[in-house]
CSV table of C-alpha atoms in Angstrom, one decimal:
chain,number,residue,atom,x,y,z
A,1,UNK,CA,191.5,1.9,13.0
A,2,UNK,CA,187.5,3.3,12.7
A,3,UNK,CA,186.6,-0.1,13.8
A,4,UNK,CA,188.0,0.1,17.0
A,5,UNK,CA,187.2,3.9,17.5
A,6,UNK,CA,183.6,2.7,17.2
A,7,UNK,CA,184.1,-0.1,19.8
A,8,UNK,CA,186.0,2.3,22.6
A,9,UNK,CA,183.1,5.1,22.0
A,10,UNK,CA,180.7,2.0,22.8
A,11,UNK,CA,182.3,0.8,25.9
A,12,UNK,CA,181.9,4.5,27.0
A,13,UNK,CA,178.6,4.6,26.1
A,14,UNK,CA,177.8,1.4,28.1
A,15,UNK,CA,180.4,3.3,31.2
A,16,UNK,CA,182.9,0.5,30.8
A,17,UNK,CA,186.4,1.3,31.8
A,18,UNK,CA,188.8,0.0,29.2
A,19,UNK,CA,192.0,0.4,30.0
A,20,UNK,CA,193.5,0.5,26.7
A,21,UNK,CA,193.3,2.8,24.0
A,22,UNK,CA,192.7,2.9,20.5
A,23,UNK,CA,196.0,3.0,19.8
A,24,UNK,CA,197.1,-0.3,21.9
A,25,UNK,CA,194.6,-2.5,21.2
A,26,UNK,CA,195.1,-1.8,16.7
A,27,UNK,CA,198.4,-3.0,17.5
A,28,UNK,CA,197.4,-5.6,19.7
A,29,UNK,CA,195.6,-6.5,16.5
A,30,UNK,CA,198.3,-6.5,14.3
A,31,UNK,CA,200.3,-8.9,16.5
A,32,UNK,CA,197.6,-11.1,16.9
A,33,UNK,CA,197.6,-11.5,12.8
A,34,UNK,CA,201.3,-11.8,13.0
A,35,UNK,CA,201.4,-14.0,15.7
A,36,UNK,CA,199.2,-16.6,13.9
A,37,UNK,CA,200.6,-16.2,11.0
A,38,UNK,CA,196.9,-15.3,9.2
A,39,UNK,CA,197.0,-14.1,5.7
A,40,UNK,CA,193.8,-12.9,4.9
A,41,UNK,CA,191.9,-13.0,8.3
A,42,UNK,CA,188.6,-12.2,9.7
A,43,UNK,CA,189.4,-10.0,13.6
A,44,UNK,CA,186.8,-9.4,16.2
A,45,UNK,CA,187.5,-7.4,19.2
A,46,UNK,CA,185.5,-7.5,21.9
A,47,UNK,CA,184.7,-6.0,25.5
A,48,UNK,CA,182.9,-7.6,28.1
A,49,UNK,CA,182.4,-7.7,32.0
A,50,UNK,CA,183.6,-10.8,34.0
A,51,UNK,CA,181.3,-13.1,35.9
A,52,UNK,CA,182.2,-11.8,39.6
A,53,UNK,CA,178.2,-11.5,39.6
A,54,UNK,CA,174.9,-12.1,37.8
A,55,UNK,CA,172.2,-9.6,37.9
A,56,UNK,CA,170.8,-6.5,35.9
A,57,UNK,CA,173.2,-4.3,36.4
A,58,UNK,CA,176.7,-4.6,36.0
A,59,UNK,CA,178.2,-3.0,39.1
A,60,UNK,CA,181.3,-4.2,40.1
A,61,UNK,CA,181.7,-6.4,37.4
A,62,UNK,CA,185.9,-6.9,36.0
A,63,UNK,CA,186.2,-5.2,32.2
A,64,UNK,CA,187.7,-7.9,29.6
A,65,UNK,CA,189.2,-7.2,26.1
A,66,UNK,CA,189.9,-10.1,24.0
A,67,UNK,CA,191.0,-10.5,20.4
A,68,UNK,CA,190.1,-12.9,18.7
A,69,UNK,CA,191.0,-13.8,14.7
A,70,UNK,CA,191.1,-16.6,12.2
A,71,UNK,CA,191.4,-16.9,9.0
A,72,UNK,CA,189.0,-15.4,6.5
A,73,UNK,CA,189.3,-16.5,3.0
A,74,UNK,CA,187.4,-14.7,0.2
A,75,UNK,CA,184.0,-13.5,1.0
A,76,UNK,CA,182.5,-13.4,-2.2
A,77,UNK,CA,183.9,-16.2,-3.9
A,78,UNK,CA,187.6,-16.9,-5.7
A,79,UNK,CA,190.4,-14.0,-5.6
A,80,UNK,CA,191.4,-13.0,-8.7
């Protein structure tokens, strides 16, 4: 939950209008893990601008949200 709050705060600082609140994003992350039958997973929610234009400014670009998740075993060695 804290990671999602920080993600949304970062988007706010960058003036990226996100259509989803923290609760909706947290529920979506749970659904991604369940749909992919992951028991231990790395979850990476991302908020990014669309590719409608190129340049130094992000004016008039759409804002997208995606959630990637993949199997992630013991990070520091075998689990006991």
